[in-house]
Amino acid sequence: MSMGPGNYIEVGRMDELSRMDSPLHRLDARAKGLTTLIFLIAVMSFGRYEVSALMPLFVYPFALTAWGNLPAGFLLRKVALAAPFALFVGIFNPFLDRETLSWIGSHPVSGGWLSFASILLRFALTVSAGLILLACTGIHRLCAGAAQLGLPRVFVVQLLFLYRYFFVIGEEGLRMVRSVEMRGSRSLGLRTYGSLIGHLLLRSIDRAQRIYRAMISRGFDGEVRVLRADAPGWKDAAFVAGWSAFFIAARVCNLSELVGNVVFNIL
Amino acid sequence: MHMADALISPAVGATLWAASAGIAACCARKIRQSGDDRMVPMMGVLGAFVFTAMMINFSIPGTGSSGHLGGGLLLAILLGPHAAFLVMASVLTIQALFFADGGLLALGCNVFNLGFFPAFIAYPWIYRPLARGDGSRAWMASMLAAVAGLQLGAFAVVLETKASGISALPFGPFVLLMQPIHLAIGLVEGIATAALVGFVSEARPEALAPVSTSHERRSRWYWLVAALLMGGLFSWFASERPDGLEWALAKVSGQSQTPSDGMHREAARLQQKTAFLPGYAFQTTEASRSGANAGASVSGIAGGLFTFSAATLIGVGLRRARRNGAK
Amino acid sequence: MTTPPSIELRDLCFAYPDGTRALRGVSLSVAQGESVAIVGGNGAGKSTLVQHLNGYLMATQGEVRVGGKPIARETVAQVRRAVGLVFQDPDDQLFMASVFDDVAFGPLNFGLSPEAVEKRATAALERVGMLHLRERPPHKLSAGEKRAVAIATVLAMSPEVLVMDEPSSNLDPCGRRRLIHLLRSFDHTKLIVSHDLELVVELCPRSILLDGGVIVADGPTVELFSNEALMLAHGLERPHILRHLHPHG
Ligand SMILES: Nc1ncnc2c1ncn2[C@@H]1O[C@H](COP(=O)(O)OP(=O)(O)OP(=O)(O)O)[C@@H](O)[C@H]1O
Ligand SMILES: [Mg+2]
């Protein structure tokens, strides 16, 4: 049985990171979201066999990690933990696609290996960009930004409720699982599972009703209002413009090869 | 079976984002129109519950493996399809953000695969008609609905992957790999869902009854048609052209270069010698192949390593600078 | 002109949809500025009664008046502003992203200007001594802090009456002591539901004993609680502090 207490703690850790303070954290949520989006599209639009041209894009996650004072090791571990599905699908490429597409010296490189390497690089880039976006912005500001951009309020509000009450219900679940574990059972049979999860569900339903009661007793009328709104400034605009220019440059010409050629010419 | 950003093309990602966002907007409007204020906290808390339940595994008798709740069908039964879709979307959003399960551009795919099918296909078309009465019928209904929802979702994963053309997995084996795995997962999900619904309907029958039905009957037709259209479109891309949208884009932009003949022949020979599944040769667009040649040349690789190190150095340097600045 | 009682219940009866008759004719009146405790064993109907005070439950029979006005569909919004309800589990009451957002939730719903909301929320947090936590997310507070913030969310609505369900549950002795000081410093009309009889003795001169949905006793706290036979008969026991105060009670 594994209620990853790990998972529960991980959410808390990301939550903490997003509450730190750094110039990166202070940027507007929409600016960071938009930049991330452009980055993702740039990465994903590369051809299937592209490897070297993806390299320059690592500047983005590395620079942001440093700039936002984020723990690189922690993020790296999270990227590695998320890898299974991409690995699972990508690992077949070297076996299925054996056409030689390139030569390193006299050694043939098959398309499969190229595309596999490409999948892994894309994966590292996209996942780290997503994690960094969250770690330097936080779910609340992301949601507020998304709402300002027109995401339906109902969706945003219930997502924030989900997040808030994950810390309550997740802990309840963790406690229940621990108490079962403490009674010596190492794996959760279907019966125990059913009643444990069933009780958790009933308690969740009851809690939702109490929360609703608490809301209406403070004048809730179907609309959740929040004070304060981020106003983007020139720094935010510069952030988006600067990085987007870099992404486009990296997408249009293979910077790696450019750099490689320059180095070889000098040598 | 979360789709990952690394495996989809921007076109597939964008299409499914648009589809999921459209459905979400539709659901949000439905919920606002219903005017039931209680829905918002209930959705949030049940979302937190599903998110928690997904982390708690139970052992599946006689197999040594374990399963956990998926949640889509359960949410549809408890909240109705519209709210269930939104809650599922937020659970997946949180997973994508916090655990990088899936990814931000693949989120559209994941919401569609894991939210749309259980809420708008499996629930109204299978669970609801079958689950009248209780006891064994309800069990059957939730098993069938869960299995169907997951099978459709798994099939959608295959189609989306194929249409993206990033993975070389051929269609047939991929399907044969995905569907049986998800058959098992679906059965487990069905059992868990049925057990929970039974539990709630005994202890809190009033919690199960909130969803009114009249206009839902009508709207379920729309969703079926939408699903069929979507499926048809993707099947076509995935089966006609292994590269799907990429191929289409290349056609549209008129890029097609012929590779040098010699190399092609050499490649074909090598392939014949080593092919592991000869029938499933990886067909590539000419455009992407010529790009690959450039990318994998010696200078490309050296430059790649060089820029990667440079990127690392920039990161380290920035951090140093910040540290020093802070002191 | 005499001021009407803050809270007045006349022959209040309530049955849950499943038929449970939780209240069977409760009448009571609480004057302005008074502190009254409602005590009674589990299932006596205390929480049910409390939920009538802001119109979440509507009487099946009888009447609830707040500030002289009967609660009805038209007045319920007004009544909710006048009656501040503090829930048993502060986690239910703190549902927003940060302490500040939570405290501002009520005032914002009343359509106040942003400046007024800011001022009210700040004042309420200051009042309970939690202003330093304003940006903290609720899940990162201790039980005592949560309780204090939950009270602040209610204070920010400037209610005339404070109603609390089990305010001291989950608090350590120190947090409980702080809560008592805080509550004593309010001059609102207070209605406190509690199993913590010692807290009741310190805060409420008057107590109402409820059992099986009816009032079995209503009078001065010390007198009521010293009546060992009465207390035992209704699932309670005489609190220890009273033994010191009235050794022969
Ligand atoms: N939602 C409900 N549906 C049906 N019956 C209910 C409901 N809530 C409470 N009851 C019943 O009403 C009676 C009074 O319950 P209430 O919660 O008011 O008691 P209480 O005095 O607050 O008890 P406690 O000290 O345990 O909090 C109990 O018999 C209870 O079982
Ligand atoms: Mg109670």
GROMACS .gro file of N, CA, C and O in nm, chain B residues 141-202:
model
  248
  408ALA      N    1  -2.317  -0.205  -1.416
  408ALA     CA    2  -2.316  -0.079  -1.488
  408ALA      C    3  -2.185  -0.005  -1.466
  408ALA      O    4  -2.125   0.045  -1.560
  409SER      N    5  -2.141  -0.002  -1.341
  409SER     CA    6  -2.021   0.079  -1.321
  409SER      C    7  -1.897   0.008  -1.374
  409SER      O    8  -1.805   0.073  -1.423
  410MET      N    9  -1.895  -0.126  -1.371
  410MET     CA   10  -1.784  -0.197  -1.434
  410MET      C   11  -1.779  -0.165  -1.583
  410MET      O   12  -1.676  -0.126  -1.637
  411LEU      N   13  -1.892  -0.185  -1.649
  411LEU     CA   14  -1.895  -0.164  -1.794
  411LEU      C   15  -1.859  -0.020  -1.829
  411LEU      O   16  -1.781   0.004  -1.921
  412ALA      N   17  -1.917   0.071  -1.754
  412ALA     CA   18  -1.892   0.212  -1.785
  412ALA      C   19  -1.746   0.247  -1.763
  412ALA      O   20  -1.684   0.316  -1.846
  413ALA      N   21  -1.689   0.196  -1.654
  413ALA     CA   22  -1.549   0.228  -1.627
  413ALA      C   23  -1.459   0.169  -1.735
  413ALA      O   24  -1.368   0.236  -1.786
  414VAL      N   25  -1.487   0.044  -1.772
  414VAL     CA   26  -1.405  -0.020  -1.875
  414VAL      C   27  -1.418   0.057  -2.006
  414VAL      O   28  -1.318   0.091  -2.071
  415ALA      N   29  -1.540   0.088  -2.044
  415ALA     CA   30  -1.560   0.157  -2.171
  415ALA      C   31  -1.491   0.293  -2.170
  415ALA      O   32  -1.422   0.329  -2.267
  416GLY      N   33  -1.506   0.365  -2.062
  416GLY     CA   34  -1.444   0.497  -2.053
  416GLY      C   35  -1.293   0.487  -2.071
  416GLY      O   36  -1.232   0.563  -2.148
  417LEU      N   37  -1.234   0.391  -2.002
  417LEU     CA   38  -1.088   0.379  -2.010
  417LEU      C   39  -1.042   0.326  -2.145
  417LEU      O   40  -0.937   0.365  -2.195
  418GLN      N   41  -1.120   0.234  -2.203
  418GLN     CA   42  -1.081   0.184  -2.335
  418GLN      C   43  -1.080   0.297  -2.437
  418GLN      O   44  -0.988   0.310  -2.516
  419LEU      N   45  -1.184   0.379  -2.432
  419LEU     CA   46  -1.189   0.492  -2.523
  419LEU      C   47  -1.073   0.586  -2.498
  419LEU      O   48  -1.007   0.634  -2.591
  420GLY      N   49  -1.046   0.610  -2.370
  420GLY     CA   50  -0.935   0.699  -2.336
  420GLY      C   51  -0.803   0.644  -2.386
  420GLY      O   52  -0.722   0.718  -2.445
  421ALA      N   53  -0.783   0.514  -2.367
  421ALA     CA   54  -0.657   0.453  -2.410
  421ALA      C   55  -0.644   0.458  -2.561
  421ALA      O   56  -0.536   0.486  -2.615
  422PHE      N   57  -0.755   0.434  -2.628
  422PHE     CA   58  -0.752   0.438  -2.773
  422PHE      C   59  -0.721   0.580  -2.821
  422PHE      O   60  -0.645   0.600  -2.916
  423ALA      N   61  -0.777   0.677  -2.750
  423ALA     CA   62  -0.748   0.815  -2.786
  423ALA      C   63  -0.600   0.845  -2.769
  423ALA      O   64  -0.540   0.917  -2.849
  424VAL      N   65  -0.539   0.789  -2.666
  424VAL     CA   66  -0.396   0.810  -2.646
  424VAL      C   67  -0.320   0.759  -2.768
  424VAL      O   68  -0.231   0.825  -2.821
  425VAL      N   69  -0.359   0.641  -2.815
  425VAL     CA   70  -0.292   0.582  -2.930
  425VAL      C   71  -0.308   0.674  -3.052
  425VAL      O   72  -0.212   0.706  -3.122
  426LEU      N   73  -0.431   0.715  -3.075
  426LEU     CA   74  -0.456   0.799  -3.192
  426LEU      C   75  -0.377   0.929  -3.183
  426LEU      O   76  -0.317   0.974  -3.280
  427GLU      N   77  -0.379   0.990  -3.066
  427GLU     CA   78  -0.309   1.118  -3.053
  427GLU      C   79  -0.159   1.099  -3.072
  427GLU      O   80  -0.093   1.182  -3.135
  428THR      N   81  -0.107   0.990  -3.018
  428THR     CA   82   0.036   0.965  -3.034
  428THR      C   83   0.070   0.944  -3.181
  428THR      O   84   0.167   0.999  -3.233
  429LYS      N   85  -0.013   0.865  -3.247
  429LYS     CA   86   0.013   0.839  -3.388
  429LYS      C   87   0.003   0.967  -3.470
  429LYS      O   88   0.087   0.994  -3.553
  430ALA      N   89  -0.101   1.041  -3.445
  430ALA     CA   90  -0.121   1.163  -3.522
  430ALA      C   91  -0.007   1.262  -3.499
  430ALA      O   92   0.023   1.344  -3.585
  431SER      N   93   0.057   1.253  -3.385
  431SER     CA   94   0.168   1.343  -3.357
  431SER      C   95   0.293   1.298  -3.429
  431SER      O   96   0.378   1.380  -3.466
  432GLY      N   97   0.307   1.166  -3.446
  432GLY     CA   98   0.421   1.114  -3.521
  432GLY      C   99   0.555   1.134  -3.455
  432GLY      O  100   0.657   1.144  -3.521
  433ILE      N  101   0.561   1.146  -3.324
  433ILE     CA  102   0.690   1.160  -3.257
  433ILE      C  103   0.742   1.024  -3.214
  433ILE      O  104   0.860   0.994  -3.223
  434SER      N  105   0.651   0.941  -3.168
  434SER     CA  106   0.691   0.805  -3.132
  434SER      C  107   0.686   0.719  -3.257
  434SER      O  108   0.603   0.739  -3.344
  435ALA      N  109   0.776   0.620  -3.263
  435ALA     CA  110   0.779   0.533  -3.380
  435ALA      C  111   0.691   0.410  -3.362
  435ALA      O  112   0.683   0.326  -3.449
  436LEU      N  113   0.627   0.400  -3.247
  436LEU     CA  114   0.543   0.283  -3.221
  436LEU      C  115   0.438   0.269  -3.329
  436LEU      O  116   0.361   0.361  -3.354
  437PRO      N  117   0.435   0.153  -3.396
  437PRO     CA  118   0.333   0.135  -3.498
  437PRO      C  119   0.196   0.117  -3.436
  437PRO      O  120   0.183   0.077  -3.321
  438PHE      N  121   0.098   0.149  -3.518
  438PHE     CA  122  -0.040   0.154  -3.469
  438PHE      C  123  -0.085   0.022  -3.406
  438PHE      O  124  -0.127   0.019  -3.290
  439GLY      N  125  -0.073  -0.088  -3.481
  439GLY     CA  126  -0.126  -0.216  -3.435
  439GLY      C  127  -0.072  -0.259  -3.299
  439GLY      O  128  -0.148  -0.275  -3.203
  440PRO      N  129   0.059  -0.277  -3.287
  440PRO     CA  130   0.114  -0.320  -3.159
  440PRO      C  131   0.082  -0.223  -3.046
  440PRO      O  132   0.060  -0.264  -2.932
  441PHE      N  133   0.082  -0.095  -3.078
  441PHE     CA  134   0.054   0.004  -2.974
  441PHE      C  135  -0.086  -0.018  -2.918
  441PHE      O  136  -0.108  -0.022  -2.796
  442VAL      N  137  -0.181  -0.038  -3.009
  442VAL     CA  138  -0.319  -0.065  -2.965
  442VAL      C  139  -0.322  -0.193  -2.883
  442VAL      O  140  -0.383  -0.199  -2.775
  443LEU      N  141  -0.252  -0.294  -2.932
  443LEU     CA  142  -0.255  -0.423  -2.862
  443LEU      C  143  -0.189  -0.414  -2.726
  443LEU      O  144  -0.216  -0.494  -2.636
  444LEU      N  145  -0.103  -0.316  -2.710
  444LEU     CA  146  -0.037  -0.296  -2.582
  444LEU      C  147  -0.128  -0.219  -2.486
  444LEU      O  148  -0.143  -0.254  -2.369
  445MET      N  149  -0.189  -0.114  -2.539
  445MET     CA  150  -0.264  -0.021  -2.453
  445MET      C  151  -0.397  -0.079  -2.408
  445MET      O  152  -0.435  -0.068  -2.292
  446GLN      N  153  -0.471  -0.140  -2.501
  446GLN     CA  154  -0.609  -0.175  -2.467
  446GLN      C  155  -0.617  -0.280  -2.355
  446GLN      O  156  -0.692  -0.259  -2.261
  447PRO      N  157  -0.541  -0.391  -2.363
  447PRO     CA  158  -0.554  -0.488  -2.254
  447PRO      C  159  -0.511  -0.433  -2.119
  447PRO      O  160  -0.577  -0.459  -2.018
  448ILE      N  161  -0.405  -0.354  -2.117
  448ILE     CA  162  -0.362  -0.295  -1.990
  448ILE      C  163  -0.478  -0.217  -1.930
  448ILE      O  164  -0.510  -0.227  -1.812
  449HIS      N  165  -0.545  -0.140  -2.016
  449HIS     CA  166  -0.652  -0.055  -1.965
  449HIS      C  167  -0.781  -0.131  -1.940
  449HIS      O  168  -0.869  -0.082  -1.871
  450LEU      N  169  -0.788  -0.251  -1.996
  450LEU     CA  170  -0.902  -0.335  -1.961
  450LEU      C  171  -0.893  -0.370  -1.813
  450LEU      O  172  -0.989  -0.357  -1.737
  451ALA      N  173  -0.774  -0.410  -1.771
  451ALA     CA  174  -0.754  -0.445  -1.631
  451ALA      C  175  -0.777  -0.324  -1.542
  451ALA      O  176  -0.850  -0.331  -1.443
  452ILE      N  177  -0.717  -0.212  -1.581
  452ILE     CA  178  -0.733  -0.092  -1.500
  452ILE      C  179  -0.880  -0.053  -1.491
  452ILE      O  180  -0.929  -0.012  -1.386
  453GLY      N  181  -0.951  -0.070  -1.603
  453GLY     CA  182  -1.092  -0.034  -1.606
  453GLY      C  183  -1.175  -0.120  -1.512
  453GLY      O  184  -1.264  -0.070  -1.443
  454LEU      N  185  -1.144  -0.249  -1.509
  454LEU     CA  186  -1.219  -0.338  -1.419
  454LEU      C  187  -1.198  -0.295  -1.274
  454LEU      O  188  -1.292  -0.287  -1.195
  455VAL      N  189  -1.073  -0.267  -1.241
  455VAL     CA  190  -1.042  -0.224  -1.105
  455VAL      C  191  -1.116  -0.095  -1.072
  455VAL      O  192  -1.180  -0.081  -0.967
  456GLU      N  193  -1.110  -0.003  -1.165
  456GLU     CA  194  -1.179   0.124  -1.146
  456GLU      C  195  -1.329   0.102  -1.127
  456GLU      O  196  -1.393   0.164  -1.043
  457GLY      N  197  -1.384   0.011  -1.207
  457GLY     CA  198  -1.526  -0.018  -1.196
  457GLY      C  199  -1.561  -0.074  -1.059
  457GLY      O  200  -1.661  -0.033  -0.998
  458ILE      N  201  -1.480  -0.166  -1.011
  458ILE     CA  202  -1.506  -0.224  -0.879
  458ILE      C  203  -1.501  -0.115  -0.773
  458ILE      O  204  -1.591  -0.101  -0.690
  459ALA      N  205  -1.395  -0.035  -0.778
  459ALA     CA  206  -1.380   0.070  -0.677
  459ALA      C  207  -1.496   0.167  -0.683
  459ALA      O  208  -1.553   0.205  -0.580
  460THR      N  209  -1.534   0.205  -0.803
  460THR     CA  210  -1.645   0.300  -0.817
  460THR      C  211  -1.774   0.242  -0.764
  460THR      O  212  -1.846   0.307  -0.687
  461ALA      N  213  -1.802   0.119  -0.802
  461ALA     CA  214  -1.927   0.057  -0.757
  461ALA      C  215  -1.928   0.047  -0.604
  461ALA      O  216  -2.030   0.075  -0.540
  462ALA      N  217  -1.815   0.006  -0.546
  462ALA     CA  218  -1.810  -0.006  -0.401
  462ALA      C  219  -1.838   0.128  -0.335
  462ALA      O  220  -1.916   0.138  -0.240
  463LEU      N  221  -1.778   0.233  -0.387
  463LEU     CA  222  -1.797   0.365  -0.327
  463LEU      C  223  -1.939   0.415  -0.344
  463LEU      O  224  -1.999   0.468  -0.250
  464VAL      N  225  -1.993   0.397  -0.464
  464VAL     CA  226  -2.129   0.444  -0.486
  464VAL      C  227  -2.226   0.369  -0.395
  464VAL      O  228  -2.317   0.428  -0.336
  465GLY      N  229  -2.203   0.237  -0.382
  465GLY     CA  230  -2.287   0.160  -0.292
  465GLY      C  231  -2.279   0.211  -0.150
  465GLY      O  232  -2.380   0.229  -0.081
  466PHE      N  233  -2.158   0.241  -0.109
  466PHE     CA  234  -2.134   0.289   0.026
  466PHE      C  235  -2.207   0.421   0.051
  466PHE      O  236  -2.278   0.437   0.150
  467VAL      N  237  -2.193   0.512  -0.043
  467VAL     CA  238  -2.257   0.643  -0.027
  467VAL      C  239  -2.408   0.632  -0.034
  467VAL      O  240  -2.481   0.694   0.044
  468SER      N  241  -2.458   0.549  -0.125
  468SER     CA  242  -2.603   0.545  -0.140
  468SER      C  243  -2.669   0.484  -0.017
  468SER      O  244  -2.786   0.508   0.009
  469GLU      N  245  -2.592   0.406   0.058
  469GLU     CA  246  -2.649   0.354   0.181
  469GLU      C  247  -2.642   0.457   0.294
  469GLU      O  248  -2.737   0.479   0.366
   0.00000   0.00000   0.00000
